[in-house]
C-alpha positions as MATLAB code, in Angstrom:
seq = 'MRIDARGLRFDVTTGGPEQGEPVLLLHGFPQHSGEWDDVLPALHAAGLRSYALNQRGYSPHARPTQVEAYRLGELVADAAAVLDALGVPAAHVVGHDWGAVVGWALAATHPNRVRTLTAVSVPHPAAMAYALTHDPQQKARSAYMVLFRKPGVAEKTLLALGAAGLRRLLRGVGDGARVAAYADPMRELGALTAALNWYRAMSKSDLAAIGPVPVPTTFVWSDGDVAIGRVAAQACAAHVTGDFRFVELAGVTHWIPDEAPTPLAEAILARVRPAV';
ca = [
      50.295   30.946  -17.569;
      50.958   31.197  -21.303;
      54.031   29.665  -22.888;
      55.367   30.720  -26.274;
      56.820   27.760  -28.143;
      57.271   26.899  -31.821;
      55.458   30.060  -32.912;
      52.367   29.168  -30.891;
      51.099   30.209  -27.476;
      50.047   27.431  -25.103;
      47.969   27.731  -21.953;
      49.585   25.888  -19.045;
      48.087   25.521  -15.562;
      50.758   25.276  -12.877;
      50.574   24.171   -9.265;
      52.405   22.605   -6.357;
      55.726   23.540   -4.756;
      57.904   25.559   -7.132;
      60.956   23.439   -6.328;
      59.079   20.143   -6.583;
      59.805   17.411   -9.100;
      58.104   18.481  -12.378;
      55.133   16.583  -13.785;
      53.830   17.341  -17.289;
      50.158   16.388  -17.728;
      48.693   15.876  -21.196;
      44.916   15.739  -21.651;
      42.832   13.825  -24.164;
      39.918   14.407  -26.562;
      37.686   16.373  -26.247;
      38.868   17.744  -22.924;
      41.516   20.169  -21.668;
      43.862   20.543  -18.727;
      40.901   20.782  -16.358;
      40.536   17.005  -16.508;
      43.405   16.799  -13.999;
      41.791   19.079  -11.406;
      40.792   16.269   -9.044;
      44.082   14.407   -9.484;
      46.407   17.311   -8.770;
      45.774   17.906   -5.038;
      47.326   14.533   -4.160;
      50.328   15.210   -6.407;
      50.854   18.641   -4.873;
      50.534   17.221   -1.356;
      53.321   14.789   -2.271;
      55.573   17.711   -3.192;
      55.305   17.565   -6.974;
      55.206   20.587   -9.261;
      52.537   20.211  -11.968;
      52.316   21.649  -15.460;
      48.972   20.799  -17.089;
      49.174   21.713  -20.761;
      46.335   22.662  -23.084;
      47.729   21.056  -26.192;
      47.789   22.095  -29.835;
      44.270   22.912  -31.033;
      42.961   23.270  -27.486;
      44.878   26.425  -26.539;
      43.083   29.142  -28.565;
      46.398   30.714  -29.642;
      47.880   27.370  -30.687;
      45.310   26.387  -33.292;
      46.731   25.940  -36.814;
      44.158   25.363  -39.531;
      46.014   22.773  -41.635;
      45.310   19.125  -40.851;
      48.960   18.150  -41.314;
      49.897   20.527  -38.496;
      48.399   17.952  -36.108;
      50.587   15.002  -37.025;
      52.021   13.149  -34.086;
      55.532   14.504  -34.564;
      54.216   18.048  -34.174;
      52.364   17.170  -30.976;
      55.462   15.553  -29.486;
      57.618   18.503  -30.495;
      55.162   20.809  -28.724;
      55.526   18.912  -25.456;
      59.327   19.027  -25.657;
      59.303   22.726  -26.572;
      57.030   23.579  -23.661;
      59.420   21.770  -21.310;
      62.261   23.802  -22.822;
      60.358   27.048  -22.291;
      59.669   26.069  -18.689;
      63.337   25.316  -18.136;
      62.572   21.663  -17.357;
      65.186   19.248  -18.748;
      63.118   16.148  -17.898;
      59.718   15.587  -16.324;
      57.460   12.845  -15.117;
      54.861   12.622  -17.892;
      51.208   11.707  -17.386;
      48.872   11.456  -20.378;
      45.274   10.412  -20.865;
      43.673    9.327  -24.152;
      45.431   11.263  -26.950;
      47.675   12.715  -24.266;
      48.793    9.145  -23.581;
      49.715    8.710  -27.254;
      51.848   11.857  -27.078;
      53.394   10.549  -23.857;
      54.240    7.170  -25.410;
      55.829    8.862  -28.418;
      57.748   11.386  -26.317;
      59.122    8.635  -24.067;
      60.105    6.453  -27.025;
      61.754    9.166  -29.111;
      63.099   11.484  -26.381;
      63.610    9.250  -23.334;
      66.043   11.771  -21.876;
      63.100   14.174  -21.438;
      60.876   11.674  -19.599;
      61.778   10.550  -16.074;
      58.730    8.304  -15.810;
      55.596    7.771  -17.874;
      52.077    7.140  -16.634;
      49.837    6.442  -19.636;
      46.115    6.397  -18.958;
      43.457    4.537  -20.996;
      45.287    4.342  -24.342;
      48.112    1.784  -24.672;
      51.271    1.938  -26.738;
      50.336    2.378  -30.428;
      51.934   -0.964  -31.317;
      49.635   -2.650  -28.797;
      46.669   -0.945  -30.426;
      47.855   -2.073  -33.845;
      48.119   -5.641  -32.586;
      44.589   -5.537  -31.153;
      43.123   -4.021  -34.305;
      44.646   -6.909  -36.279;
      43.807   -9.765  -33.910;
      40.758   -8.649  -31.920;
      37.485   -8.089  -33.831;
      36.004   -6.419  -30.761;
      38.709   -3.763  -30.824;
      37.889   -3.036  -34.449;
      34.289   -2.419  -33.394;
      35.366   -0.278  -30.441;
      37.468    1.916  -32.723;
      34.813    2.387  -35.413;
      33.977    5.884  -34.142;
      37.246    7.112  -35.661;
      35.750    6.737  -39.140;
      33.253    9.463  -38.285;
      35.820   11.649  -36.555;
      38.021   11.671  -39.664;
      35.242   13.077  -41.889;
      35.635   16.867  -42.138;
      32.402   18.745  -41.573;
      30.365   15.610  -41.010;
      31.839   14.923  -37.578;
      31.446   18.542  -36.490;
      27.828   18.627  -37.602;
      27.057   15.332  -35.879;
      28.687   16.251  -32.570;
      27.529   19.874  -32.390;
      23.904   19.479  -33.533;
      21.133   20.304  -31.077;
      23.333   22.219  -28.685;
      26.223   19.751  -28.967;
      24.019   16.863  -27.838;
      26.316   14.304  -29.480;
      29.378   15.713  -27.802;
      27.595   15.768  -24.461;
      26.577   12.122  -24.869;
      30.198   11.247  -25.603;
      31.231   12.954  -22.361;
      28.475   11.621  -20.123;
      30.887    9.426  -18.189;
      32.877   12.400  -16.844;
      30.311   13.317  -14.203;
      27.450   15.741  -13.678;
      26.089   18.283  -16.151;
      28.429   21.026  -15.007;
      31.470   18.881  -15.646;
      30.166   17.826  -19.064;
      29.580   21.481  -19.926;
      33.083   22.413  -18.793;
      34.446   20.235  -21.587;
      31.705   20.572  -24.209;
      31.297   24.354  -24.155;
      34.882   25.204  -25.223;
      34.485   22.805  -28.151;
      31.587   24.951  -29.411;
      33.902   27.913  -29.990;
      34.659   28.676  -33.624;
      37.250   26.235  -34.957;
      37.843   24.462  -31.654;
      36.222   21.117  -32.423;
      37.741   21.000  -35.897;
      41.181   21.538  -34.394;
      40.593   18.757  -31.858;
      39.320   16.388  -34.545;
      42.337   17.177  -36.697;
      44.364   14.993  -34.332;
      42.391   12.049  -35.737;
      42.504   13.331  -39.318;
      46.278   13.745  -39.251;
      46.806   10.314  -37.704;
      48.789    7.969  -39.952;
      49.817    4.349  -39.639;
      53.401    5.259  -40.489;
      53.608    7.829  -37.679;
      52.208    5.388  -35.160;
      54.369    2.514  -36.408;
      57.468    4.653  -35.926;
      56.975    4.661  -32.147;
      59.361    2.074  -30.816;
      59.727    0.478  -27.387;
      59.665    2.761  -24.357;
      62.787    2.463  -22.183;
      61.662    4.608  -19.233;
      59.838    3.363  -16.097;
      56.203    3.164  -17.167;
      52.774    2.528  -15.683;
      49.744    1.887  -17.862;
      46.381    2.525  -16.196;
      43.347    0.943  -17.862;
      39.724    0.570  -16.789;
      37.574   -2.441  -17.586;
      34.564   -0.233  -18.373;
      36.354    1.550  -21.219;
      34.221    1.283  -24.365;
      37.072    2.467  -26.620;
      39.944    0.249  -25.452;
      39.532   -3.467  -24.832;
      41.510   -5.918  -22.739;
      43.510   -7.349  -25.657;
      44.990   -3.932  -26.452;
      45.559   -3.160  -22.786;
      47.394   -6.388  -22.028;
      49.491   -6.177  -25.198;
      51.035   -2.988  -23.873;
      53.684   -4.658  -21.697;
      55.521   -6.051  -24.725;
      56.394   -2.515  -25.845;
      58.087   -1.251  -22.684;
      61.692   -2.215  -21.985;
      61.876   -0.211  -18.762;
      60.168   -1.214  -15.531;
      56.489   -1.731  -16.338;
      53.350   -1.875  -14.254;
      49.800   -2.499  -15.404;
      47.076   -1.032  -13.177;
      43.504   -2.126  -13.866;
      40.595   -0.178  -12.405;
      37.369   -2.143  -12.075;
      34.002   -0.613  -12.874;
      35.463    2.616  -14.274;
      34.842    4.037  -17.754;
      37.240    5.673  -20.199;
      37.195    8.946  -18.264;
      39.571    7.837  -15.511;
      40.901   11.244  -14.359;
      37.341   12.483  -13.797;
      35.769    9.296  -12.506;
      38.602    7.780  -10.461;
      41.037   10.566   -9.563;
      42.149    9.039   -6.260;
      43.288    5.625   -7.561;
      44.839    7.349  -10.566;
      46.797    9.709   -8.319;
      47.927    6.707   -6.281;
      49.173    4.978   -9.445;
      51.028    8.106  -10.536;
      52.663    8.559   -7.148;
      53.632    4.885   -6.954;
      55.429    5.341  -10.262;
      56.994    8.720   -9.505;
      58.200    8.217   -5.925;
      60.966    5.665   -6.634;
      62.422    8.088   -9.199;
      62.390   11.146   -6.914;
];
């Protein structure tokens, strides 16, 4: 379905029992709502109603051109506005990668809209800030962001030779068809620039403004993640004042929803069920 919110039109994939507890799923870079496809059957079987959102820049009719339109506050406001348009006062929120950042910020600033939070791969921004200050390895892991923040240069690098760079980035998601399912939409005019604008609009002040999260929260991290190290992952607990669980997946890369959908679904359900 398409949802009109804040002057934009968002693509939302729905599923599960119509009267089920609502779950809002937020994807990461450079993917889309399809990253949840293998996770959703278990959620639906448990009676949950899912709303998988293609976020700002990823929905073709929600693609502003200005970099500042992708600041974190705008992304959070989108999620809240989509819930409003769906008639959902509060939802269980699941986010991966950048979707996790939006989830953290939504739960911290609008806890009344978030029944539970399951953040996947990317920890609370304050935990990331701590790791970037105290863990040299995390600084090295995050070096790719320097490229991503360079307009034109990043697009050229990732899209050259039939998007070979983008495909290499995505190689952990699975076979060639799955890589293509994510890479091909990014080759559409303006799509990759919009996705990269999330990085270009990122500011320390916006991230620092995200306070502790008071809602029941699970953070799912994988020890094969090249972008997020253990220091950042384990620092996450200090920034949740609600019930907190840390789930570590061994031998899994950054692309948890694609690579380990069953244990991820189990972690989501373990978090959601006590609140239902």
